[in-house]
Amino acid sequence: MLTLRQELLLNLIVSDYISDAAPIASESLTRMHNLGVSSATIRNEVAILEEQGYITRPHASAGSIPADKAYRLYVESVLADDTNELPSPARDVIRHQLVNVEHDIDAWGNVATALLAQLVGYMGIATFPKMKESRVRHIELVQVQDFVTMLIVVLEQARLRKHLVRLEDPVESVQLETISQRIRAELIGLNRREIESKPMQLSPVEKDLVEATVLILKDEDLASQSERYVDGLPNLLIQPEFDDQDMMRTIVQGVEDGSLIDAVLSEAPEGSVVEVVIGHEHVGDVLRPLSVVICQYGIPGEISGAVGAVGPTRMEYTKTISGVKFISGVMSGLVKGAYTS
């Protein structure tokens, strides 16, 4: 258990290291902060912090570098402070740019990641909002050839899926419209389980089209992740922690092959809480040099996506947590407006 003075010193070491990216000497703490104690007292307290694993020092006379344990204590204090929020001008810019694309759902992720990456100076990640269970919003049939029709299924999450269906017998366009109306009447608003369990009197053609619709819904439900959007990789790579070419190459490869993005998204929490995972707290090795701040957005239990930031463990946690929280809140408002109207 840390004393109040030790906790204050540790927070100062963390905040100064976040700012300067250089080991923090005890003398600089005395010089930069009015602590009201001698340098010798500060050195003794810093030694205790090192013994307890909160800081590391390359050698006895070197300055202090926060360990993951120190960042965790620092982050808990940030999360507990309800007064931490983005300045009003930043909130206004973010809200304005996201509201500008509220009718273009495909643009949400690109705009959110660009805004977050620009705000925090790290890498931003977002996913397209995904329904817990896909439902049919609309169905159209388009004649391609005498024996081939295109089934167009619009899902509740405003996704459009197409499927070519080969018919046993040719169907005229007037018949096709009649079949479209019948299938719409049977399927709109249902998920695949409800369709499979619903008693329906279907012609052979209608049965084929319903089975194709179920297949589309099944593929959508089984997709492990919805579309991902990434912005700001250069912001991450210019951090001094990643000057090492091997580490830089590993990060770039992880982004390109998707393994790093998969690892980040696997840490998204349920609900609207902000999750912060630091360095060695990550389950896999790919994220060990990094910290992740991530939050879900959407309508709990119905439709959700994720938005988050990836940076070094020497991350500006206050700004990043506030930014992720605010952007996820605006995104949740967009989802509610699009899917409950």
PDB file of C-alpha atoms in Angstrom, residues 3 12 16 54 70 85 112 119 151 157 162 188 197 205 213 225 233-235 237 265 271 273 279 288 298 320 340:
ATOM      1  CA  THR A   3       1.433   6.426   1.202  1.00  0.00           C
ATOM      2  CA  LEU A  12       4.147  12.938 -11.147  1.00  0.00           C
ATOM      3  CA  ASP A  16       6.246  13.733 -16.613  1.00  0.00           C
ATOM      4  CA  TYR A  54       6.128   0.610  -9.785  1.00  0.00           C
ATOM      5  CA  ALA A  70       2.443   2.398 -12.291  1.00  0.00           C
ATOM      6  CA  GLU A  85     -13.706  15.274 -20.453  1.00  0.00           C
ATOM      7  CA  ALA A 112     -14.506   8.128 -36.287  1.00  0.00           C
ATOM      8  CA  LEU A 119      -7.231  13.892 -31.443  1.00  0.00           C
ATOM      9  CA  LEU A 151     -32.061 -12.148 -54.598  1.00  0.00           C
ATOM     10  CA  GLN A 157     -28.098  -2.943 -40.050  1.00  0.00           C
ATOM     11  CA  LYS A 162     -26.971 -10.310 -53.118  1.00  0.00           C
ATOM     12  CA  ILE A 188     -39.497  -8.979 -43.212  1.00  0.00           C
ATOM     13  CA  SER A 197     -39.221 -22.255 -37.413  1.00  0.00           C
ATOM     14  CA  VAL A 205     -39.333 -21.374 -56.271  1.00  0.00           C
ATOM     15  CA  THR A 213     -32.226 -15.772 -47.574  1.00  0.00           C
ATOM     16  CA  GLN A 225     -16.077  -9.301 -37.006  1.00  0.00           C
ATOM     17  CA  LEU A 233      -0.579   4.019 -38.036  1.00  0.00           C
ATOM     18  CA  PRO A 234       2.164   6.604 -38.776  1.00  0.00           C
ATOM     19  CA  ASN A 235       1.213   8.354 -35.507  1.00  0.00           C
ATOM     20  CA  LEU A 237       5.273   4.424 -35.513  1.00  0.00           C
ATOM     21  CA  LEU A 265     -11.031  -5.947 -30.813  1.00  0.00           C
ATOM     22  CA  GLY A 271     -21.680  -2.313 -22.687  1.00  0.00           C
ATOM     23  CA  VAL A 273     -17.672   1.050 -20.270  1.00  0.00           C
ATOM     24  CA  GLY A 279       1.430  -3.623 -21.822  1.00  0.00           C
ATOM     25  CA  ARG A 288       2.706  -6.324 -25.254  1.00  0.00           C
ATOM     26  CA  GLY A 298     -24.565   1.116 -30.146  1.00  0.00           C
ATOM     27  CA  THR A 320      -7.348   9.145 -24.884  1.00  0.00           C
ATOM     28  CA  THR A 340     -34.919   3.062 -33.959  1.00  0.00           C
TER      29      THR A 340
END
